[in-house]
Amino acid sequence: MMQQQDDDDEYGGGGGDDEDALHLGAKRCAACRYLRRRCTHDCVLAPFFPASRPHRYACVHRVFGASNVARLLESLPMAERGEAANTMAREAYWRVQDPVYGVTGIISRLQDEIRAVQLELARTHAQITIVASSGATQRAPPPQPPHPPPPPQLVRAGSHPAVAMRGQEQDELPRPPNPADEFLNLDGF
Amino acid sequence: MAGSGTPCASCKLLRRRCTPECVFAPYFPAEDARRFATVHRVFGASNVSRMLQEVAPAHRADAVSSLVYEASARVRDPVYGCVAAISSLQQQVSQLQMQLALAHAEILICVQQPQQHGHPPAAAALQEQQQQHVLQNAHHLQDSMWT
């Protein structure tokens, strides 16, 4: 996790307060401090990378680079620059945390979670159908060989109802496909 | 450098000699210039080179794939990039979990109704308590979907 402290030495950024004093007392933004340059009044990065959050810009600089960040922000309308800076900071942070997969690792995990919940939902809907049909005749759900028919009371005391029924339909529903590189499908979102 | 001596896509774009030790050559062949152009546009060649060198060689192919993906998403959506996909997927997860909680509650209802005739009151009361618990969890999940 990134430490929230002004540790310029760790990232090789800017000088101390003396350099700020040389610039007529004007406080430099995190970017200009990192780049050891004068922060002008029209600095494109200053509104989005305040001096109070040096690590945020350090991540962005490490992943995207100063010129790329500035160029991208300058290409956007003023109203959208803040959000763009935030998303770039998040992507940069995730890339620093996971140098191999970055934010795509999170996307892949979310897609796996969606598949798991969809499978559980399909199983639960199948259970509803079975329970509803068996409830109409006031008898237990149909027996599933080789297992004996379950007792009429499907919910055990102290347990979640889904746990008691999860193992019954495990072998009846087909597992959804799990393409290995689905997260690379840019048209999926 | 490619086997035929053709510079890789990165060295071709950067207009430099492609050496056998070129870090880009295995992952940016000359046949697909657009991939490197995209990552170069978003991250810059020096940053990509450094990031690849910081990763073990066995993982560099995956790193390149993820960088290409992120760069392509950022080019298509300069404001949100990949974060838009994450927000959409998180929404889907929340909605599916809500549907699952409601389905669990529905099962409890189906189980409870045909068993009200011959079962002792304690068992029916326990089932009703669990049903209420599931419904409360479903509503709580709905309320916290955007937190």
Short mmCIF file of C-alpha atoms in Angstrom, two decimals:
data_model
loop_
_atom_site.label_atom_id
_atom_site.label_comp_id
_atom_site.label_asym_id
_atom_site.label_seq_id
_atom_site.Cartn_x
_atom_site.Cartn_y
_atom_site.Cartn_z
CA MET A 1 0.00 0.00 0.00
CA MET A 2 1.19 3.48 -0.77
CA GLN A 3 2.20 5.43 2.34
CA GLN A 4 0.56 8.75 2.72
CA GLN A 5 3.59 10.78 3.58
CA ASP A 6 5.69 13.33 1.83
CA ASP A 7 8.64 11.09 1.04
CA ASP A 8 10.35 12.93 -1.77
CA ASP A 9 13.58 11.02 -1.40
CA GLU A 10 11.90 7.70 -2.18
CA TYR A 11 10.64 8.88 -5.54
CA GLY A 12 13.46 11.30 -6.28
CA GLY A 13 11.03 14.15 -6.49
CA GLY A 14 11.51 17.83 -5.79
CA GLY A 15 13.42 19.60 -3.12
CA GLY A 16 12.26 20.79 0.23
CA ASP A 17 10.49 23.90 1.27
CA ASP A 18 13.55 26.00 0.43
CA GLU A 19 12.90 25.59 -3.25
CA ASP A 20 9.33 26.69 -2.76
CA ALA A 21 10.56 29.77 -0.97
CA LEU A 22 12.74 30.66 -3.92
CA HIS A 23 9.65 30.88 -6.09
CA LEU A 24 8.19 33.85 -4.27
CA GLY A 25 6.41 31.68 -1.72
CA ALA A 26 4.20 30.02 -4.32
CA LYS A 27 3.64 26.38 -3.40
CA ARG A 28 4.39 24.03 -6.25
CA CYS A 29 2.04 21.26 -7.25
CA ALA A 30 3.09 17.67 -6.74
CA ALA A 31 4.03 17.31 -10.39
CA CYS A 32 6.28 20.34 -10.54
CA ARG A 33 7.80 19.44 -7.23
CA TYR A 34 8.55 15.96 -8.52
CA LEU A 35 9.98 17.36 -11.74
CA ARG A 36 11.94 20.03 -9.88
CA ARG A 37 10.57 22.83 -11.94
CA ARG A 38 8.79 26.10 -11.41
CA CYS A 39 5.06 25.74 -11.09
CA THR A 40 3.43 28.40 -13.20
CA HIS A 41 -0.02 29.80 -12.69
CA ASP A 42 -1.23 27.98 -15.80
CA CYS A 43 0.29 24.60 -14.92
CA VAL A 44 -2.05 22.03 -16.46
CA LEU A 45 -1.28 19.45 -13.77
CA ALA A 46 -1.57 21.66 -10.69
CA PRO A 47 -5.37 21.48 -10.26
CA PHE A 48 -5.33 17.69 -10.22
CA PHE A 49 -2.10 16.82 -8.48
CA PRO A 50 -1.88 18.94 -5.34
CA ALA A 51 1.27 19.08 -3.28
CA SER A 52 -0.56 17.33 -0.44
CA ARG A 53 -0.65 14.07 -2.40
CA PRO A 54 2.83 13.50 -3.76
CA HIS A 55 2.51 9.72 -4.02
CA ARG A 56 -0.50 10.05 -6.28
CA TYR A 57 1.51 11.92 -8.88
CA ALA A 58 4.52 9.67 -8.36
CA CYS A 59 2.46 6.67 -9.48
CA VAL A 60 1.10 8.53 -12.48
CA HIS A 61 4.53 9.72 -13.47
CA ARG A 62 5.99 6.25 -13.10
CA VAL A 63 3.37 4.63 -15.34
CA PHE A 64 2.32 7.29 -17.82
CA GLY A 65 5.08 9.87 -17.70
CA ALA A 66 4.72 13.61 -17.23
CA SER A 67 4.45 14.58 -20.88
CA ASN A 68 1.82 11.93 -21.64
CA VAL A 69 -0.30 12.97 -18.69
CA ALA A 70 -0.13 16.64 -19.60
CA ARG A 71 -0.83 15.96 -23.26
CA LEU A 72 -3.84 13.82 -22.48
CA LEU A 73 -5.30 16.33 -20.05
CA GLU A 74 -4.74 19.22 -22.45
CA SER A 75 -6.65 17.31 -25.14
CA LEU A 76 -9.75 17.18 -22.95
CA PRO A 77 -12.29 19.84 -22.06
CA MET A 78 -11.72 21.46 -18.67
CA ALA A 79 -14.84 19.80 -17.23
CA GLU A 80 -13.48 16.32 -17.93
CA ARG A 81 -9.87 16.75 -16.87
CA GLY A 82 -10.50 16.07 -13.21
CA GLU A 83 -12.13 12.72 -13.85
CA ALA A 84 -9.44 11.80 -16.35
CA ALA A 85 -6.73 12.60 -13.81
CA ASN A 86 -8.52 10.49 -11.20
CA THR A 87 -8.86 7.47 -13.46
CA MET A 88 -5.27 7.74 -14.59
CA ALA A 89 -4.18 7.88 -10.97
CA ARG A 90 -6.20 4.77 -10.19
CA GLU A 91 -4.86 2.85 -13.16
CA ALA A 92 -1.33 3.90 -12.28
CA TYR A 93 -1.81 2.81 -8.68
CA TRP A 94 -3.07 -0.61 -9.74
CA ARG A 95 -0.20 -0.99 -12.17
CA VAL A 96 2.29 -0.22 -9.42
CA GLN A 97 0.57 -2.78 -7.16
CA ASP A 98 0.47 -5.42 -9.92
CA PRO A 99 3.18 -4.78 -12.53
CA VAL A 100 2.06 -7.70 -14.71
CA TYR A 101 -1.71 -7.28 -14.95
CA GLY A 102 -2.45 -3.87 -13.47
CA VAL A 103 -6.12 -2.94 -13.68
CA THR A 104 -6.83 -5.84 -16.04
CA GLY A 105 -6.29 -8.20 -13.10
CA ILE A 106 -9.21 -6.55 -11.34
CA ILE A 107 -11.34 -6.80 -14.48
CA SER A 108 -10.54 -10.48 -14.79
CA ARG A 109 -11.45 -11.15 -11.15
CA LEU A 110 -14.75 -9.30 -11.53
CA GLN A 111 -15.58 -11.33 -14.63
CA ASP A 112 -14.84 -14.54 -12.71
CA GLU A 113 -17.08 -13.38 -9.88
CA ILE A 114 -19.89 -12.62 -12.32
CA ARG A 115 -19.64 -16.10 -13.82
CA ALA A 116 -19.71 -17.68 -10.36
CA VAL A 117 -22.77 -15.72 -9.25
CA GLN A 118 -24.55 -16.43 -12.56
CA LEU A 119 -23.94 -20.14 -12.06
CA GLU A 120 -25.23 -20.01 -8.50
CA LEU A 121 -28.27 -18.05 -9.67
CA ALA A 122 -29.05 -20.63 -12.34
CA ARG A 123 -28.77 -23.42 -9.78
CA THR A 124 -31.02 -21.55 -7.38
CA HIS A 125 -33.66 -20.98 -10.07
CA ALA A 126 -33.58 -24.69 -10.85
CA GLN A 127 -34.09 -25.39 -7.15
CA ILE A 128 -37.05 -23.01 -7.09
CA THR A 129 -38.65 -24.94 -9.92
CA ILE A 130 -38.13 -28.24 -8.18
CA VAL A 131 -39.29 -27.02 -4.78
CA ALA A 132 -42.31 -25.30 -6.26
CA SER A 133 -43.37 -28.41 -8.14
CA SER A 134 -42.76 -30.66 -5.14
CA GLY A 135 -44.54 -28.20 -2.86
CA ALA A 136 -47.64 -28.46 -5.04
CA THR A 137 -47.90 -32.15 -4.25
CA GLN A 138 -46.75 -31.65 -0.62
CA ARG A 139 -43.89 -34.02 -0.86
CA ALA A 140 -40.11 -33.85 -0.75
CA PRO A 141 -38.11 -32.99 -3.89
CA PRO A 142 -37.71 -35.90 -6.34
CA PRO A 143 -35.02 -38.42 -5.42
CA GLN A 144 -31.71 -38.15 -7.25
CA PRO A 145 -30.06 -41.54 -7.63
CA PRO A 146 -27.88 -42.78 -6.08
CA HIS A 147 -28.64 -40.35 -3.21
CA PRO A 148 -31.72 -41.02 -1.06
CA PRO A 149 -34.56 -38.47 -1.16
CA PRO A 150 -33.87 -35.52 1.16
CA PRO A 151 -36.14 -34.89 4.15
CA PRO A 152 -39.08 -32.49 3.63
CA GLN A 153 -37.42 -29.80 5.82
CA LEU A 154 -34.62 -28.59 3.52
CA VAL A 155 -33.30 -25.91 5.84
CA ARG A 156 -31.19 -26.99 8.77
CA ALA A 157 -31.12 -24.91 11.92
CA GLY A 158 -28.29 -22.38 11.96
CA SER A 159 -27.31 -22.80 8.31
CA HIS A 160 -27.95 -20.75 5.19
CA PRO A 161 -30.63 -22.35 3.00
CA ALA A 162 -28.39 -22.22 -0.06
CA VAL A 163 -25.79 -24.38 1.69
CA ALA A 164 -28.22 -27.22 2.31
CA MET A 165 -29.32 -27.33 -1.31
CA ARG A 166 -26.06 -26.50 -3.07
CA GLY A 167 -24.81 -30.02 -3.38
CA GLN A 168 -27.96 -31.49 -4.81
CA GLU A 169 -27.92 -29.95 -8.26
CA GLN A 170 -24.19 -29.70 -8.62
CA ASP A 171 -23.93 -32.29 -11.35
CA GLU A 172 -27.04 -31.39 -13.32
CA LEU A 173 -26.28 -27.91 -14.73
CA PRO A 174 -23.60 -27.49 -17.41
CA ARG A 175 -20.67 -25.32 -16.40
CA PRO A 176 -20.46 -22.14 -18.44
CA PRO A 177 -17.47 -21.74 -20.72
CA ASN A 178 -14.52 -20.01 -19.21
CA PRO A 179 -12.44 -18.49 -21.99
CA ALA A 180 -8.93 -17.83 -20.81
CA ASP A 181 -8.46 -14.49 -22.51
CA GLU A 182 -11.98 -13.11 -22.21
CA PHE A 183 -10.68 -10.05 -20.39
CA LEU A 184 -8.87 -9.04 -23.58
CA ASN A 185 -12.17 -8.69 -25.44
CA LEU A 186 -12.41 -4.92 -25.75
CA ASP A 187 -15.90 -5.15 -27.25
CA GLY A 188 -17.24 -6.79 -24.15
CA PHE A 189 -17.95 -3.47 -22.37
CA MET B 1 15.11 -8.23 -33.63
CA ALA B 2 12.99 -10.45 -35.87
CA GLY B 3 14.50 -13.51 -37.41
CA SER B 4 14.60 -12.03 -40.89
CA GLY B 5 16.44 -8.91 -39.73
CA THR B 6 13.33 -6.77 -39.95
CA PRO B 7 13.14 -4.27 -37.10
CA CYS B 8 10.37 -4.83 -34.62
CA ALA B 9 7.38 -2.52 -34.57
CA SER B 10 8.82 -0.43 -31.76
CA CYS B 11 12.20 0.15 -33.34
CA LYS B 12 10.50 0.87 -36.62
CA LEU B 13 8.32 3.52 -34.99
CA LEU B 14 11.20 4.94 -32.99
CA ARG B 15 13.43 4.82 -36.04
CA ARG B 16 16.31 3.09 -34.40
CA ARG B 17 18.33 -0.01 -35.01
CA CYS B 18 16.70 -3.13 -33.65
CA THR B 19 19.30 -5.12 -31.76
CA PRO B 20 19.09 -8.77 -30.72
CA GLU B 21 18.71 -7.58 -27.14
CA CYS B 22 15.72 -5.36 -27.94
CA VAL B 23 13.24 -5.77 -25.09
CA PHE B 24 10.28 -4.97 -27.35
CA ALA B 25 11.03 -7.32 -30.23
CA PRO B 26 9.51 -10.54 -28.80
CA TYR B 27 6.20 -8.80 -28.04
CA PHE B 28 5.80 -6.21 -30.77
CA PRO B 29 6.46 -7.86 -34.11
CA ALA B 30 6.71 -5.74 -37.20
CA GLU B 31 3.47 -7.18 -38.58
CA ASP B 32 1.34 -5.41 -35.98
CA ALA B 33 2.54 -1.85 -35.71
CA ARG B 34 -0.67 -0.60 -34.17
CA ARG B 35 -0.14 -2.41 -30.87
CA PHE B 36 3.09 -0.64 -30.09
CA ALA B 37 1.82 2.65 -31.44
CA THR B 38 -1.04 2.48 -28.95
CA VAL B 39 1.09 1.73 -25.90
CA HIS B 40 3.65 4.28 -26.98
CA ARG B 41 0.95 6.91 -27.29
CA VAL B 42 -0.39 6.28 -23.78
CA PHE B 43 2.59 5.15 -21.73
CA GLY B 44 5.64 6.09 -23.77
CA ALA B 45 8.36 3.79 -25.00
CA SER B 46 10.73 4.43 -22.11
CA ASN B 47 8.05 3.67 -19.50
CA VAL B 48 7.03 0.48 -21.31
CA SER B 49 10.65 -0.61 -21.56
CA ARG B 50 11.22 0.02 -17.88
CA MET B 51 8.01 -1.75 -16.86
CA LEU B 52 8.93 -4.79 -18.94
CA GLN B 53 12.40 -4.94 -17.46
CA GLU B 54 10.94 -4.83 -13.96
CA VAL B 55 8.87 -7.92 -14.70
CA ALA B 56 10.23 -11.46 -14.87
CA PRO B 57 10.69 -12.66 -18.47
CA ALA B 58 8.08 -15.38 -17.97
CA HIS B 59 5.44 -12.74 -17.24
CA ARG B 60 6.36 -10.16 -19.85
CA ALA B 61 3.94 -11.46 -22.47
CA ASP B 62 1.04 -11.06 -20.04
CA ALA B 63 2.32 -7.66 -19.02
CA VAL B 64 2.41 -6.55 -22.66
CA SER B 65 -1.11 -7.87 -23.24
CA SER B 66 -2.45 -5.97 -20.25
CA LEU B 67 -0.61 -2.80 -21.26
CA VAL B 68 -2.03 -3.02 -24.76
CA TYR B 69 -5.49 -3.54 -23.31
CA GLU B 70 -5.19 -0.55 -20.98
CA ALA B 71 -3.73 1.68 -23.65
CA SER B 72 -6.45 0.72 -26.15
CA ALA B 73 -9.13 1.44 -23.57
CA ARG B 74 -7.57 4.80 -22.78
CA VAL B 75 -7.40 5.73 -26.47
CA ARG B 76 -11.07 4.80 -26.95
CA ASP B 77 -12.13 6.57 -23.75
CA PRO B 78 -9.59 9.25 -22.77
CA VAL B 79 -11.52 10.19 -19.64
CA TYR B 80 -12.30 6.84 -18.02
CA GLY B 81 -10.09 4.29 -19.76
CA CYS B 82 -10.37 0.87 -18.13
CA VAL B 83 -12.11 2.27 -15.07
CA ALA B 84 -15.36 2.40 -17.05
CA ALA B 85 -15.23 -1.37 -17.46
CA ILE B 86 -14.62 -1.87 -13.75
CA SER B 87 -17.59 0.28 -12.81
CA SER B 88 -19.82 -1.62 -15.22
CA LEU B 89 -18.65 -4.99 -13.92
CA GLN B 90 -19.11 -3.96 -10.30
CA GLN B 91 -22.65 -2.94 -11.14
CA GLN B 92 -23.30 -6.33 -12.70
CA VAL B 93 -21.93 -8.12 -9.64
CA SER B 94 -24.17 -6.13 -7.31
CA GLN B 95 -27.26 -6.76 -9.44
CA LEU B 96 -26.57 -10.47 -9.69
CA GLN B 97 -26.00 -10.76 -5.95
CA MET B 98 -29.30 -9.00 -5.38
CA GLN B 99 -31.06 -11.42 -7.72
CA LEU B 100 -29.42 -14.33 -5.91
CA ALA B 101 -30.55 -13.09 -2.52
CA LEU B 102 -34.10 -12.69 -3.80
CA ALA B 103 -34.01 -16.17 -5.31
CA HIS B 104 -32.94 -17.60 -1.96
CA ALA B 105 -35.83 -15.81 -0.31
CA GLU B 106 -38.18 -17.23 -2.93
CA ILE B 107 -37.01 -20.74 -2.13
CA LEU B 108 -37.80 -20.19 1.51
CA ILE B 109 -41.28 -19.08 0.55
CA CYS B 110 -41.79 -22.16 -1.63
CA VAL B 111 -40.55 -24.41 1.15
CA GLN B 112 -42.63 -22.77 3.84
CA GLN B 113 -46.00 -22.81 2.12
CA PRO B 114 -46.56 -26.56 1.68
CA GLN B 115 -45.23 -27.30 5.15
CA GLN B 116 -47.64 -25.24 7.20
CA HIS B 117 -50.08 -28.13 7.59
CA GLY B 118 -48.26 -30.89 9.38
CA HIS B 119 -45.19 -29.36 10.97
CA PRO B 120 -44.76 -28.12 14.54
CA PRO B 121 -44.94 -24.36 15.07
CA ALA B 122 -41.28 -24.13 16.09
CA ALA B 123 -40.04 -25.36 12.72
CA ALA B 124 -42.31 -23.00 10.82
CA ALA B 125 -41.21 -20.09 13.01
CA LEU B 126 -37.55 -20.91 12.37
CA GLN B 127 -38.11 -20.96 8.64
CA GLU B 128 -39.90 -17.63 8.81
CA GLN B 129 -37.00 -16.12 10.76
CA GLN B 130 -34.51 -17.29 8.15
CA GLN B 131 -36.72 -15.97 5.38
CA GLN B 132 -36.84 -12.56 7.02
CA HIS B 133 -33.07 -12.65 7.46
CA VAL B 134 -32.54 -13.35 3.77
CA LEU B 135 -34.94 -10.57 2.78
CA GLN B 136 -33.17 -8.13 5.09
CA ASN B 137 -29.84 -9.05 3.53
CA ALA B 138 -31.32 -8.51 0.08
CA HIS B 139 -32.54 -5.02 0.97
CA HIS B 140 -29.23 -4.19 2.66
CA LEU B 141 -27.40 -5.29 -0.45
CA GLN B 142 -29.57 -3.04 -2.57
CA ASP B 143 -28.93 -0.06 -0.31
CA SER B 144 -25.18 -0.58 -0.31
CA MET B 145 -24.86 -1.18 -4.02
CA TRP B 146 -23.46 2.24 -4.70
CA THR B 147 -21.21 2.58 -1.68
#
